Every structure is written in C-alpha cells, then in structure tokens.
PDB file of C-alpha atoms in Angstrom:
ATOM      1  CA  MET A 836      -8.440  16.956 -50.601  1.00 81.00           C
ATOM      2  CA  LYS A 837      -7.558  17.931 -47.397  1.00 86.00           C
ATOM      3  CA  GLN A 838      -7.948  15.782 -44.166  1.00 84.00           C
ATOM      4  CA  GLN A 839      -6.827  16.047 -40.559  1.00 85.00           C
ATOM      5  CA  ALA A 840      -4.469  13.046 -40.250  1.00 82.00           C
ATOM      6  CA  ASN A 841      -6.701  11.197 -37.319  1.00 82.00           C
ATOM      7  CA  LEU A 842      -8.901  10.274 -40.394  1.00 84.00           C
ATOM      8  CA  ILE A 843      -6.562   8.146 -42.141  1.00 84.00           C
ATOM      9  CA  ARG A 844      -7.381   5.113 -42.492  1.00 82.00           C
ATOM     10  CA  ALA A 845      -5.639   2.113 -44.439  1.00 78.00           C
ATOM     11  CA  GLY A 846      -6.184   1.458 -48.568  1.00 76.00           C
ATOM     12  CA  GLN A 847      -6.815   5.508 -48.469  1.00 82.00           C
ATOM     13  CA  VAL A 848      -4.095   7.183 -50.755  1.00 86.00           C
ATOM     14  CA  ILE A 849      -2.193  10.229 -49.764  1.00 87.00           C
ATOM     15  CA  GLU A 850       0.201  12.547 -50.943  1.00 88.00           C
ATOM     16  CA  HIS A 851       3.158  13.370 -48.907  1.00 87.00           C
ATOM     17  CA  ASP A 852       6.455  15.197 -49.519  1.00 86.00           C
ATOM     18  CA  GLY A 853       5.077  15.175 -53.125  1.00 85.00           C
ATOM     19  CA  ARG A 854       4.751  11.755 -53.994  1.00 87.00           C
ATOM     20  CA  ARG A 855       1.816   9.132 -53.778  1.00 86.00           C
ATOM     21  CA  TRP A 856       1.990   6.851 -50.878  1.00 86.00           C
ATOM     22  CA  THR A 857      -0.736   4.220 -50.258  1.00 83.00           C
ATOM     23  CA  VAL A 858      -1.666   3.415 -46.381  1.00 84.00           C
ATOM     24  CA  LEU A 859      -1.587   0.058 -44.867  1.00 81.00           C
ATOM     25  CA  LYS A 860      -1.898   0.298 -41.528  1.00 84.00           C
ATOM     26  CA  GLN A 861      -2.119   3.606 -39.257  1.00 87.00           C
ATOM     27  CA  GLN A 862      -2.907   3.701 -35.295  1.00 88.00           C
ATOM     28  CA  ILE A 863      -3.599   6.292 -32.497  1.00 87.00           C
ATOM     29  CA  ILE A 864      -1.334   6.788 -29.966  1.00 87.00           C
ATOM     30  CA  THR A 865      -1.828   7.984 -27.184  1.00 88.00           C
ATOM     31  CA  PRO A 866       1.294   8.259 -24.071  1.00 87.00           C
ATOM     32  CA  GLY A 867       0.934   9.478 -20.736  1.00 86.00           C
ATOM     33  CA  LYS A 868       2.315  12.707 -21.616  1.00 85.00           C
ATOM     34  CA  GLY A 869       1.538  15.541 -24.378  1.00 84.00           C
ATOM     35  CA  GLY A 870      -0.772  15.074 -26.974  1.00 86.00           C
ATOM     36  CA  ALA A 871      -1.843  11.860 -29.098  1.00 87.00           C
ATOM     37  CA  PHE A 872      -0.181  11.673 -32.434  1.00 89.00           C
ATOM     38  CA  ILE A 873      -1.222   9.273 -35.332  1.00 90.00           C
ATOM     39  CA  GLN A 874       1.410   6.826 -36.606  1.00 91.00           C
ATOM     40  CA  VAL A 875       0.984   5.767 -40.454  1.00 89.00           C
ATOM     41  CA  GLU A 876       2.913   2.653 -42.198  1.00 89.00           C
ATOM     42  CA  MET A 877       2.639   3.633 -46.110  1.00 87.00           C
ATOM     43  CA  ARG A 878       3.946   2.685 -49.254  1.00 83.00           C
ATOM     44  CA  ASP A 879       5.121   4.779 -51.806  1.00 83.00           C
ATOM     45  CA  LEU A 880       3.083   3.721 -55.061  1.00 78.00           C
ATOM     46  CA  LYS A 881       6.513   4.349 -57.804  1.00 77.00           C
ATOM     47  CA  THR A 882       8.855   2.616 -55.736  1.00 77.00           C
ATOM     48  CA  GLY A 883       6.879  -0.008 -53.616  1.00 74.00           C
ATOM     49  CA  ASN A 884       9.133   1.100 -50.500  1.00 81.00           C
ATOM     50  CA  LYS A 885       7.741   1.385 -47.001  1.00 85.00           C
ATOM     51  CA  THR A 886       7.820   4.015 -44.624  1.00 89.00           C
ATOM     52  CA  ASN A 887       6.837   4.843 -40.925  1.00 91.00           C
ATOM     53  CA  GLU A 888       5.464   8.510 -40.596  1.00 90.00           C
ATOM     54  CA  ARG A 889       3.968  10.337 -37.763  1.00 90.00           C
ATOM     55  CA  TRP A 890       1.320  12.970 -37.577  1.00 88.00           C
ATOM     56  CA  ARG A 891      -0.212  14.585 -34.623  1.00 87.00           C
ATOM     57  CA  THR A 892      -4.028  14.172 -34.489  1.00 80.00           C
ATOM     58  CA  ALA A 893      -4.989  17.790 -35.768  1.00 83.00           C
ATOM     59  CA  ASP A 894      -2.246  17.819 -38.946  1.00 86.00           C
ATOM     60  CA  THR A 895      -3.745  18.117 -42.120  1.00 88.00           C
ATOM     61  CA  VAL A 896      -2.859  16.024 -45.077  1.00 88.00           C
ATOM     62  CA  GLU A 897      -3.951  15.613 -48.837  1.00 87.00           C
ATOM     63  CA  ARG A 898      -5.986  12.459 -49.284  1.00 87.00           C
ATOM     64  CA  LEU A 899      -6.423  11.849 -53.281  1.00 83.00           C
ATOM     65  CA  ILE A 900      -9.377  11.065 -54.954  1.00 82.00           C
ATOM     66  CA  THR A 901      -9.603   7.300 -55.446  1.00 80.00           C
ATOM     67  CA  GLU A 902     -11.823   5.386 -58.376  1.00 83.00           C
ATOM     68  CA  ASP A 903     -12.564   2.115 -58.170  1.00 84.00           C
ATOM     69  CA  LYS A 904     -13.123   0.105 -61.537  1.00 88.00           C
ATOM     70  CA  ASP A 905     -13.705  -3.942 -61.357  1.00 90.00           C
ATOM     71  CA  PHE A 906     -10.961  -6.177 -63.885  1.00 90.00           C
ATOM     72  CA  THR A 907     -10.380  -9.428 -64.848  1.00 91.00           C
ATOM     73  CA  TYR A 908      -7.327 -11.457 -63.890  1.00 89.00           C
ATOM     74  CA  SER A 909      -6.037 -12.863 -66.792  1.00 88.00           C
ATOM     75  CA  TYR A 910      -3.094 -14.484 -65.806  1.00 88.00           C
ATOM     76  CA  MET A 911       0.786 -13.986 -64.677  1.00 87.00           C
ATOM     77  CA  ASP A 912       3.892 -12.225 -66.709  1.00 85.00           C
ATOM     78  CA  GLY A 913       6.883 -12.681 -64.733  1.00 85.00           C
ATOM     79  CA  GLU A 914       7.041 -10.370 -62.167  1.00 86.00           C
ATOM     80  CA  ASN A 915       3.677  -8.588 -63.465  1.00 87.00           C
ATOM     81  CA  ILE A 916       0.277  -9.627 -63.140  1.00 88.00           C
ATOM     82  CA  VAL A 917      -1.815  -9.177 -66.527  1.00 89.00           C
ATOM     83  CA  LEU A 918      -5.937  -7.764 -65.922  1.00 88.00           C
ATOM     84  CA  MET A 919      -8.862  -7.112 -68.458  1.00 89.00           C
ATOM     85  CA  ASP A 920     -11.100  -4.843 -68.166  1.00 87.00           C
ATOM     86  CA  PRO A 921     -14.357  -6.601 -68.746  1.00 88.00           C
ATOM     87  CA  GLU A 922     -16.181  -3.758 -71.126  1.00 88.00           C
ATOM     88  CA  THR A 923     -13.479  -2.769 -73.393  1.00 88.00           C
ATOM     89  CA  PHE A 924     -11.210  -5.594 -73.253  1.00 87.00           C
ATOM     90  CA  GLU A 925      -8.313  -3.688 -72.651  1.00 86.00           C
ATOM     91  CA  GLN A 926      -5.243  -5.038 -70.650  1.00 86.00           C
ATOM     92  CA  VAL A 927      -3.282  -3.701 -67.630  1.00 85.00           C
ATOM     93  CA  ILE A 928      -0.421  -4.877 -66.636  1.00 85.00           C
ATOM     94  CA  LEU A 929       0.692  -4.229 -63.141  1.00 83.00           C
ATOM     95  CA  PRO A 930       3.670  -5.846 -60.666  1.00 81.00           C
ATOM     96  CA  THR A 931       2.628  -8.734 -58.673  1.00 80.00           C
ATOM     97  CA  ASP A 932       3.813  -6.712 -55.225  1.00 75.00           C
ATOM     98  CA  ILE A 933       0.744  -4.676 -55.324  1.00 77.00           C
ATOM     99  CA  LEU A 934      -0.675  -7.380 -53.850  1.00 77.00           C
ATOM    100  CA  GLY A 935       1.572  -8.434 -51.024  1.00 74.00           C
ATOM    101  CA  ASP A 936       0.609 -11.160 -49.048  1.00 78.00           C
ATOM    102  CA  GLN A 937      -2.887 -12.089 -50.948  1.00 82.00           C
ATOM    103  CA  LEU A 938      -1.632 -13.086 -54.114  1.00 84.00           C
ATOM    104  CA  PRO A 939      -1.182 -16.877 -53.715  1.00 87.00           C
ATOM    105  CA  PHE A 940      -4.917 -16.066 -53.757  1.00 87.00           C
ATOM    106  CA  LEU A 941      -5.090 -14.797 -56.745  1.00 87.00           C
ATOM    107  CA  GLN A 942      -7.115 -17.694 -59.334  1.00 86.00           C
ATOM    108  CA  ASP A 943      -8.138 -17.892 -62.711  1.00 88.00           C
ATOM    109  CA  ASN A 944     -10.701 -14.945 -64.348  1.00 88.00           C
ATOM    110  CA  MET A 945     -11.051 -13.739 -60.498  1.00 88.00           C
ATOM    111  CA  GLU A 946     -12.884 -10.625 -60.190  1.00 91.00           C
ATOM    112  CA  LEU A 947     -11.087  -7.799 -58.897  1.00 89.00           C
ATOM    113  CA  SER A 948     -11.656  -4.063 -57.359  1.00 87.00           C
ATOM    114  CA  VAL A 949      -8.558  -2.107 -58.527  1.00 85.00           C
ATOM    115  CA  LYS A 950      -8.741   1.448 -56.867  1.00 82.00           C
ATOM    116  CA  LEU A 951      -7.096   4.142 -59.616  1.00 82.00           C
ATOM    117  CA  VAL A 952      -6.008   7.663 -58.877  1.00 79.00           C
ATOM    118  CA  GLU A 953      -6.364   9.576 -62.303  1.00 77.00           C
ATOM    119  CA  GLY A 954      -5.422   6.880 -64.053  1.00 73.00           C
ATOM    120  CA  ASP A 955      -2.608   5.024 -62.320  1.00 75.00           C
ATOM    121  CA  ALA A 956      -3.547   1.610 -60.557  1.00 77.00           C
ATOM    122  CA  VAL A 957      -2.515   2.050 -57.167  1.00 75.00           C
ATOM    123  CA  GLY A 958      -4.400  -0.378 -54.668  1.00 77.00           C
ATOM    124  CA  VAL A 959      -5.661  -4.047 -55.795  1.00 82.00           C
ATOM    125  CA  THR A 960      -8.914  -5.727 -53.938  1.00 83.00           C
ATOM    126  CA  LEU A 961      -9.184  -9.726 -53.686  1.00 85.00           C
ATOM    127  CA  PRO A 962     -12.655 -10.980 -53.099  1.00 88.00           C
ATOM    128  CA  PRO A 963     -13.305 -11.736 -49.225  1.00 89.00           C
ATOM    129  CA  HIS A 964     -13.269 -15.333 -49.387  1.00 91.00           C
ATOM    130  CA  VAL A 965     -11.970 -17.826 -51.924  1.00 90.00           C
ATOM    131  CA  THR A 966     -12.424 -21.593 -51.739  1.00 90.00           C
ATOM    132  CA  LEU A 967      -9.415 -24.190 -52.281  1.00 89.00           C
ATOM    133  CA  GLU A 968      -8.312 -27.758 -51.622  1.00 90.00           C
ATOM    134  CA  ILE A 969      -6.835 -29.274 -48.139  1.00 90.00           C
ATOM    135  CA  THR A 970      -3.149 -30.776 -49.533  1.00 90.00           C
ATOM    136  CA  GLU A 971      -1.682 -31.873 -46.102  1.00 89.00           C
ATOM    137  CA  ALA A 972      -4.074 -32.028 -42.292  1.00 86.00           C
ATOM    138  CA  ASP A 973      -2.630 -33.170 -39.307  1.00 81.00           C
ATOM    139  CA  PRO A 974      -4.516 -36.369 -38.020  1.00 79.00           C
ATOM    140  CA  VAL A 975      -6.811 -35.263 -34.970  1.00 73.00           C
ATOM    141  CA  VAL A 976      -5.523 -36.236 -31.632  1.00 69.00           C
ATOM    142  CA  LYS A 977      -8.152 -37.583 -29.517  1.00 69.00           C
ATOM    143  CA  GLY A 978      -9.436 -36.180 -26.143  1.00 65.00           C
ATOM    144  CA  GLN A 979      -9.635 -32.671 -27.906  1.00 61.00           C
ATOM    145  CA  THR A 980     -12.486 -30.880 -27.809  1.00 59.00           C
ATOM    146  CA  ALA A 981     -13.643 -29.867 -31.502  1.00 52.00           C
ATOM    147  CA  SER A 982     -14.861 -26.120 -29.878  1.00 57.00           C
ATOM    148  CA  SER A 983     -11.650 -24.060 -29.537  1.00 66.00           C
ATOM    149  CA  SER A 984      -9.226 -27.147 -30.575  1.00 78.00           C
ATOM    150  CA  TYR A 985      -8.154 -26.084 -34.027  1.00 84.00           C
ATOM    151  CA  LYS A 986      -4.671 -27.895 -36.108  1.00 85.00           C
ATOM    152  CA  PRO A 987      -2.779 -27.160 -38.925  1.00 88.00           C
ATOM    153  CA  ALA A 988      -3.343 -27.589 -42.472  1.00 90.00           C
ATOM    154  CA  MET A 989      -2.153 -26.556 -46.138  1.00 91.00           C
ATOM    155  CA  LEU A 990      -4.075 -24.982 -48.816  1.00 90.00           C
ATOM    156  CA  ALA A 991      -3.482 -25.900 -52.746  1.00 90.00           C
ATOM    157  CA  ASN A 992      -1.948 -22.168 -52.892  1.00 88.00           C
ATOM    158  CA  GLY A 993       0.941 -23.382 -50.220  1.00 88.00           C
ATOM    159  CA  VAL A 994      -0.441 -21.310 -47.132  1.00 89.00           C
ATOM    160  CA  LYS A 995      -0.742 -22.647 -43.918  1.00 90.00           C
ATOM    161  CA  THR A 996      -3.528 -22.066 -42.127  1.00 90.00           C
ATOM    162  CA  MET A 997      -6.224 -23.920 -38.879  1.00 89.00           C
ATOM    163  CA  VAL A 998      -9.060 -25.550 -39.024  1.00 88.00           C
ATOM    164  CA  PRO A 999     -10.693 -27.341 -36.978  1.00 86.00           C
ATOM    165  CA  PRO A1000     -10.128 -31.259 -36.644  1.00 84.00           C
ATOM    166  CA  PHE A1001     -13.166 -32.720 -38.782  1.00 84.00           C
ATOM    167  CA  ILE A1002     -11.120 -31.309 -42.019  1.00 84.00           C
ATOM    168  CA  GLU A1003      -9.248 -33.744 -43.765  1.00 87.00           C
ATOM    169  CA  ALA A1004      -6.767 -33.459 -46.712  1.00 87.00           C
ATOM    170  CA  GLY A1005      -8.813 -33.479 -50.407  1.00 89.00           C
ATOM    171  CA  GLU A1006     -11.958 -31.410 -48.602  1.00 90.00           C
ATOM    172  CA  ARG A1007     -12.357 -27.957 -49.688  1.00 91.00           C
ATOM    173  CA  ILE A1008     -13.096 -25.292 -47.666  1.00 91.00           C
ATOM    174  CA  VAL A1009     -13.561 -21.363 -48.110  1.00 91.00           C
ATOM    175  CA  VAL A1010     -11.197 -18.854 -46.417  1.00 92.00           C
ATOM    176  CA  ARG A1011     -10.977 -15.380 -45.641  1.00 89.00           C
ATOM    177  CA  THR A1012      -8.318 -13.780 -48.364  1.00 86.00           C
ATOM    178  CA  ASP A1013      -6.920 -11.392 -46.105  1.00 82.00           C
ATOM    179  CA  ASP A1014      -5.546 -13.445 -43.488  1.00 84.00           C
ATOM    180  CA  ALA A1015      -6.089 -17.095 -44.917  1.00 84.00           C
ATOM    181  CA  SER A1016      -8.204 -17.546 -41.700  1.00 88.00           C
ATOM    182  CA  TYR A1017     -11.248 -20.834 -42.298  1.00 89.00           C
ATOM    183  CA  VAL A1018     -14.355 -19.716 -42.742  1.00 89.00           C
ATOM    184  CA  GLU A1019     -16.442 -22.754 -44.037  1.00 88.00           C
ATOM    185  CA  ARG A1020     -16.455 -26.234 -45.767  1.00 87.00           C
ATOM    186  CA  ALA A1021     -17.122 -25.246 -49.110  1.00 86.00           C
ATOM    187  CA  LYS A1022     -20.816 -25.907 -50.229  1.00 84.00           C
ATOM    188  CA  ASP A1023     -19.976 -27.530 -54.025  1.00 75.00           C
TER     189      ASP A1023
END
C-alpha cells in the first residue's frame, strides 16, 4: 500500500527500486531554506546491505503489509538461528544478522515475535526485558551520591552496561534488550 514518506517508521518494511527493505532509522530534517525531507536508514532483506535514502515529505513509498507470528528460539546453528513454531512445531532457520545488536540477549526457549511478508521473515523482535547475571562490577567509589552515579558492569552475555552503585558481581538484574540499560534488580 502506498503511504507518504513522512509516515515511515523504524521496523516497517518498504519496497524501493524493486527490492524489499526494512527501515532501521528515520529522521525528518527541516533545513533553514527549502522544504523538509526525510532521511531513512534501511537494510536490504536479501543481501543485508545498509543504505541511506532521502525523500521529500510529500513523496510516496510502497509499504508492505507484515504479519506478526510468535516463535520459540531453539538453538544456534553456525551463522543461523533455529526457531520453532509452537503450534505446528515446524522449524524456521534465519540468519543471525536479522537480530543485529540484540543477538547476545537471545536465551533458550525465548518467545520471539517474527515479522513475515508473504511468508518470508523480515524482522525479529525480542521481549523488551531479560534477566541476566552480573559477572564483573567495579567497586563503589566512596563519596559518590547514589542519585546520579552509575558504574560500569559486565553481564553474563558479554555486554557492558551501567548499573547503580549498590549492584555487585553475582547479582541478577533486569536489562532492556534494545539498549542494554539497567531496569531493576531481578525479583527471582
């Protein structure tokens, strides 16, 4: 379906130059002189190549309709992840780069939402939060106030994050999967 370029949002799938692209980022730029335009960073679904494209806000683009379907993560197979359909128990194999920076947050039996366009997977969404253990945490510096000071820490999956000073190595915390930021202590 056709839509105006200024309505493009991250996560949408569009068709441009005869190829399918998933939108990674979009930004509306209003220069001091002239009309506004939208700059879109997008990834080719077949090759994985990234590109930037600019459109005037009044231009139209072809947006593809996506269907969301839930899958369960099974295991890694080299450069691919294997997902299982919980209803039919069929397996789906997807390249790991479809997850991008969120790959380290993938956990066994995790429920994932997969975006499909005409049966082809074009995107994977992880749950918004995961619980992980802190493997390393810097010691607390005396005299710092607890309100604004955070210290670096290493999560069990190898991702670095910033945590409040009262968090120690060995504790389990909840982090966001989109930016690896601290949410709270785990309640388990």
